[in-house]
Amino acid sequence: MSAPQDFAARVGDDCVWRVGGTSAIAGEYRGRDAVLGFFRRLHELTGGTYVVEPLWELDDGTRGVAYYRARGSRPDGRAIDLDQALVYALDGGRWSEVRALPFDQGLFDAFWS
């Protein structure tokens, strides 16, 4: 997940990306276009400051987990620096189903609300 192109290449055409919680970005994003649109929205909401630092990843070719650090700030001064995980299913080496799991849901929701 080092570059936007690498990330986009991992999203399957029928990918379903789920974000829990109560924030403005919580929900289910269905299809490659919706998932990539979701990430464009995160970029816009943070003025381009939202970055992900991959820390480790494990998969068995069918399912996997990626652990990463997310950082960014909002124009009103809110900031996030939070460990998160993605639990995912793979289809043909690309993500088919992803659930994003922040390690502090309250902080995550406050930042994205």
XYZ file of C-alpha atoms in Angstrom:
113
model
C 0.000 0.000 0.000
C 2.902 2.316 -0.639
C 1.589 4.359 -3.559
C -1.925 5.307 -4.673
C -1.515 3.264 -7.860
C -0.455 0.175 -5.875
C -3.436 0.620 -3.578
C -5.906 1.078 -6.443
C -4.548 -2.037 -8.176
C -5.481 -4.115 -5.109
C -9.179 -3.105 -5.177
C -11.281 -5.682 -7.024
C -14.038 -4.631 -9.416
C -16.779 -5.872 -7.056
C -15.008 -5.004 -3.800
C -17.168 -4.213 -0.769
C -15.415 -1.905 1.734
C -17.030 -1.503 5.167
C -16.294 1.274 7.643
C -17.977 0.950 11.035
C -18.860 3.579 13.568
C -21.013 6.687 13.545
C -18.907 9.180 11.592
C -19.798 10.842 8.319
C -17.684 8.273 6.440
C -19.154 5.158 8.095
C -20.930 2.843 5.716
C -20.538 0.312 2.981
C -18.884 1.161 -0.332
C -19.717 -1.300 -3.130
C -17.664 -1.612 -6.280
C -14.242 -0.377 -7.294
C -15.474 3.089 -8.297
C -17.259 3.598 -4.963
C -14.237 2.409 -2.956
C -11.811 4.648 -4.837
C -14.302 7.523 -4.556
C -14.368 6.974 -0.799
C -10.597 7.431 -0.652
C -10.753 10.547 -2.825
C -13.248 11.905 -0.281
C -10.828 11.199 2.603
C -8.140 13.081 0.686
C -10.503 16.037 0.192
C -11.720 16.077 3.818
C -8.125 16.281 5.059
C -6.755 18.676 2.461
C -4.479 15.899 1.247
C -2.883 15.267 4.650
C -4.294 11.755 5.234
C -1.497 9.202 4.879
C -1.202 5.528 5.675
C 2.001 3.876 6.867
C 1.838 0.103 6.304
C 3.434 -1.776 9.207
C 2.805 -5.445 8.406
C 0.531 -7.696 6.411
C -0.304 -11.389 6.383
C -2.439 -13.331 3.937
C -2.905 -16.926 2.884
C -4.050 -16.167 -0.652
C -7.709 -16.158 0.391
C -7.953 -13.956 3.491
C -5.621 -11.490 5.164
C -4.928 -8.751 7.661
C -3.025 -5.512 7.084
C -1.885 -3.441 10.081
C -1.080 0.224 9.525
C -0.780 3.679 11.081
C -3.095 6.415 9.745
C -2.290 10.107 10.157
C -3.899 13.299 8.994
C -5.527 16.564 9.964
C -8.749 18.372 9.200
C -8.963 22.077 8.272
C -10.563 22.825 11.672
C -7.486 21.516 13.522
C -8.616 17.980 14.385
C -5.842 15.444 13.956
C -5.588 11.683 13.839
C -2.630 9.402 14.525
C -4.133 5.959 14.962
C -3.338 2.294 14.474
C -5.851 0.504 12.281
C -6.284 -2.874 10.634
C -7.916 -4.123 7.481
C -9.386 -7.600 7.510
C -9.955 -8.716 3.943
C -10.920 -11.451 1.532
C -9.087 -11.946 -1.727
C -10.349 -12.958 -5.143
C -7.688 -13.443 -7.789
C -5.160 -11.618 -5.621
C -7.345 -8.489 -5.300
C -9.477 -7.335 -2.386
C -13.067 -8.522 -2.690
C -14.276 -7.650 0.799
C -12.610 -5.352 3.346
C -13.528 -4.292 6.858
C -11.617 -1.321 8.313
C -11.030 -1.586 12.058
C -9.636 1.429 13.933
C -8.113 0.621 17.316
C -9.950 3.570 18.921
C -13.421 3.862 17.386
C -14.286 6.984 19.409
C -11.220 8.877 18.198
C -11.841 7.706 14.636
C -15.495 8.831 14.717
C -14.619 12.214 16.270
C -12.023 12.872 13.559
C -14.253 11.934 10.618
C -17.527 13.455 11.929
